[in-house]
């Protein structure tokens, strides 16, 4: 039988501590060679700005292979619909049976924030006390919950293009609103960029020694980025996946093609840091940056977690696809 989990099913079960552990374990497994994570192919229809990404992964430890079909549809903004929508299909690696079909919306938001928290725990200065956020949507709120669980932040500073969004976020989280993105960077010890930007919203000339950045928001398109070339050059960059970064990250590809740095500048993966194959922060003054595209292995790890929880709790709907 195939388990169907709707968004409400997912939200009834998912918690950040469990997703944090699952995502951390998945990246470590990848670094040890026990998981497979190909670069996701992107499909674009002629005459459309929509993109469709096939995010696949397989894990020995999870006993599962998964594919998330992600639709990135910018025109949905004018329709009042989410720009990104997705569904996750999983199969058992032992016999190939279809294990589950899961709505990807909440999974993506939680595993993305969890990955930022894993990177922050590994790369940020332990004495970091100010969290800065560029962007104030739902992903920002989940990031606050995830990151405050790994460091004892005393202040949160936020900027959004929409003042009303920033004020609502501040009222819900106790954050301070900033006038400009530069003001957020000036205050932050840990900075999260969470905007679907095509052009940089953060400049490297603003970076202070000791800053850690989670560059999260830009969609997986090679012409979109949140951090300018100088920021990427100044930082010690850690990626979630080298293949994905060199395939679809505008933050990486634009300065790489301009000759600002070589591919070796973006060669370190988060999992390698977690297992000690690559160093974490090497100096208190070092600027570190986690280039987060989001990868299919994070979706797989979260899907494994949710399927196990659903089976224990009797949540979801079973169907027989072969009937």
GROMACS .gro file of N, CA and C in nm, residues 3-19 68 86-90 100-112 142 145 298-311 313-317:
model
  171
    3UNK      N    1   0.120   0.519   0.108
    3UNK     CA    2   0.069   0.614   0.207
    3UNK      C    3   0.061   0.753   0.146
    4UNK      N    4  -0.055   0.816   0.154
    4UNK     CA    5  -0.075   0.953   0.108
    4UNK      C    6  -0.078   1.044   0.229
    5UNK      N    7   0.013   1.145   0.230
    5UNK     CA    8   0.017   1.242   0.338
    5UNK      C    9  -0.010   1.381   0.282
    6UNK      N   10  -0.121   1.440   0.324
    6UNK     CA   11  -0.155   1.576   0.283
    6UNK      C   12  -0.076   1.677   0.365
    7UNK      N   13  -0.089   1.803   0.330
    7UNK     CA   14  -0.019   1.906   0.407
    7UNK      C   15  -0.065   1.908   0.552
    8UNK      N   16  -0.195   1.892   0.575
    8UNK     CA   17  -0.243   1.892   0.714
    8UNK      C   18  -0.190   1.770   0.789
    9UNK      N   19  -0.178   1.656   0.721
    9UNK     CA   20  -0.117   1.539   0.784
    9UNK      C   21   0.027   1.570   0.826
   10UNK      N   22   0.102   1.630   0.734
   10UNK     CA   23   0.242   1.663   0.763
   10UNK      C   24   0.252   1.757   0.882
   11UNK      N   25   0.170   1.862   0.882
   11UNK     CA   26   0.178   1.962   0.988
   11UNK      C   27   0.136   1.905   1.123
   12UNK      N   28   0.056   1.800   1.123
   12UNK     CA   29   0.015   1.737   1.249
   12UNK      C   30   0.130   1.658   1.312
   13UNK      N   31   0.235   1.628   1.235
   13UNK     CA   32   0.343   1.543   1.285
   13UNK      C   33   0.478   1.612   1.293
   14UNK      N   34   0.509   1.701   1.202
   14UNK     CA   35   0.646   1.748   1.181
   14UNK      C   36   0.691   1.840   1.294
   15UNK      N   37   0.813   1.820   1.342
   15UNK     CA   38   0.873   1.908   1.442
   15UNK      C   39   1.017   1.937   1.402
   16UNK      N   40   1.063   2.056   1.433
   16UNK     CA   41   1.197   2.096   1.391
   16UNK      C   42   1.308   2.014   1.456
   17UNK      N   43   1.302   1.980   1.584
   17UNK     CA   44   1.412   1.899   1.639
   17UNK      C   45   1.431   1.767   1.566
   18UNK      N   46   1.322   1.700   1.531
   18UNK     CA   47   1.334   1.573   1.459
   18UNK      C   48   1.385   1.594   1.317
   19UNK      N   49   1.339   1.700   1.251
   19UNK     CA   50   1.386   1.726   1.115
   19UNK      C   51   1.534   1.768   1.118
   68UNK      N   52   1.139   1.456  -0.560
   68UNK     CA   53   1.046   1.568  -0.541
   68UNK      C   54   1.037   1.644  -0.673
   86UNK      N   55   0.519   2.160  -0.465
   86UNK     CA   56   0.594   2.037  -0.486
   86UNK      C   57   0.521   1.917  -0.426
   87UNK      N   58   0.560   1.800  -0.473
   87UNK     CA   59   0.513   1.674  -0.418
   87UNK      C   60   0.631   1.577  -0.416
   88UNK      N   61   0.635   1.491  -0.316
   88UNK     CA   62   0.746   1.396  -0.296
   88UNK      C   63   0.693   1.254  -0.313
   89UNK      N   64   0.758   1.178  -0.398
   89UNK     CA   65   0.726   1.037  -0.419
   89UNK      C   66   0.842   0.953  -0.368
   90UNK      N   67   0.814   0.854  -0.285
   90UNK     CA   68   0.920   0.768  -0.231
   90UNK      C   69   0.893   0.622  -0.265
  100UNK      N   70   0.523   0.613  -0.044
  100UNK     CA   71   0.445   0.728  -0.002
  100UNK      C   72   0.441   0.836  -0.110
  101UNK      N   73   0.335   0.915  -0.105
  101UNK     CA   74   0.322   1.040  -0.182
  101UNK      C   75   0.288   1.148  -0.082
  102UNK      N   76   0.374   1.251  -0.073
  102UNK     CA   77   0.366   1.350   0.034
  102UNK      C   78   0.364   1.490  -0.025
  103UNK      N   79   0.274   1.575   0.024
  103UNK     CA   80   0.277   1.716  -0.015
  103UNK      C   81   0.409   1.777   0.029
  104UNK      N   82   0.472   1.854  -0.060
  104UNK     CA   83   0.607   1.901  -0.031
  104UNK      C   84   0.618   2.037   0.035
  105UNK      N   85   0.509   2.111   0.048
  105UNK     CA   86   0.519   2.248   0.096
  105UNK      C   87   0.579   2.262   0.234
  106UNK      N   88   0.517   2.199   0.334
  106UNK     CA   89   0.568   2.209   0.471
  106UNK      C   90   0.701   2.138   0.486
  107UNK      N   91   0.717   2.025   0.416
  107UNK     CA   92   0.845   1.954   0.421
  107UNK      C   93   0.958   2.045   0.377
  108UNK      N   94   0.939   2.116   0.266
  108UNK     CA   95   1.044   2.205   0.214
  108UNK      C   96   1.077   2.314   0.314
  109UNK      N   97   0.976   2.374   0.374
  109UNK     CA   98   1.000   2.484   0.468
  109UNK      C   99   1.076   2.435   0.591
  110UNK      N  100   1.035   2.322   0.647
  110UNK     CA  101   1.099   2.272   0.769
  110UNK      C  102   1.240   2.221   0.741
  111UNK      N  103   1.260   2.146   0.633
  111UNK     CA  104   1.394   2.092   0.609
  111UNK      C  105   1.490   2.202   0.570
  112UNK      N  106   1.441   2.310   0.506
  112UNK     CA  107   1.527   2.421   0.470
  112UNK      C  108   1.576   2.494   0.594
  142UNK      N  109   1.004   3.014   1.045
  142UNK     CA  110   1.056   2.881   1.074
  142UNK      C  111   1.205   2.886   1.105
  145UNK      N  112   1.261   2.980   1.470
  145UNK     CA  113   1.241   2.866   1.559
  145UNK      C  114   1.359   2.770   1.551
  298UNK      N  115   1.758   1.595   0.162
  298UNK     CA  116   1.689   1.652   0.278
  298UNK      C  117   1.540   1.616   0.275
  299UNK      N  118   1.481   1.621   0.156
  299UNK     CA  119   1.340   1.581   0.141
  299UNK      C  120   1.322   1.433   0.174
  300UNK      N  121   1.415   1.350   0.126
  300UNK     CA  122   1.407   1.207   0.153
  300UNK      C  123   1.415   1.179   0.302
  301UNK      N  124   1.511   1.242   0.370
  301UNK     CA  125   1.527   1.218   0.513
  301UNK      C  126   1.402   1.259   0.591
  302UNK      N  127   1.343   1.370   0.551
  302UNK     CA  128   1.221   1.416   0.618
  302UNK      C  129   1.104   1.325   0.585
  303UNK      N  130   1.097   1.279   0.459
  303UNK     CA  131   0.991   1.186   0.420
  303UNK      C  132   1.000   1.056   0.499
  304UNK      N  133   1.122   1.003   0.518
  304UNK     CA  134   1.140   0.881   0.597
  304UNK      C  135   1.087   0.901   0.739
  305UNK      N  136   1.121   1.015   0.797
  305UNK     CA  137   1.074   1.049   0.931
  305UNK      C  138   0.922   1.051   0.936
  306UNK      N  139   0.860   1.117   0.837
  306UNK     CA  140   0.715   1.133   0.838
  306UNK      C  141   0.642   1.001   0.814
  307UNK      N  142   0.694   0.919   0.724
  307UNK     CA  143   0.631   0.788   0.699
  307UNK      C  144   0.633   0.704   0.826
  308UNK      N  145   0.745   0.703   0.895
  308UNK     CA  146   0.754   0.623   1.019
  308UNK      C  147   0.659   0.676   1.126
  309UNK      N  148   0.652   0.809   1.141
  309UNK     CA  149   0.560   0.867   1.238
  309UNK      C  150   0.415   0.837   1.202
  310UNK      N  151   0.382   0.849   1.074
  310UNK     CA  152   0.244   0.826   1.030
  310UNK      C  153   0.202   0.682   1.055
  311UNK      N  154   0.293   0.588   1.029
  311UNK     CA  155   0.259   0.448   1.052
  311UNK      C  156   0.234   0.419   1.200
  313UNK      N  157   0.129   0.638   1.423
  313UNK     CA  158   0.015   0.714   1.475
  313UNK      C  159  -0.113   0.691   1.398
  314UNK      N  160  -0.108   0.618   1.290
  314UNK     CA  161  -0.227   0.595   1.210
  314UNK      C  162  -0.275   0.717   1.135
  315UNK      N  163  -0.182   0.798   1.089
  315UNK     CA  164  -0.214   0.920   1.015
  315UNK      C  165  -0.193   0.895   0.866
  316UNK      N  166  -0.277   0.958   0.783
  316UNK     CA  167  -0.265   0.946   0.638
  316UNK      C  168  -0.366   0.850   0.580
  317UNK      N  169  -0.358   0.834   0.448
  317UNK     CA  170  -0.451   0.749   0.375
  317UNK      C  171  -0.373   0.649   0.291
   0.00000   0.00000   0.00000
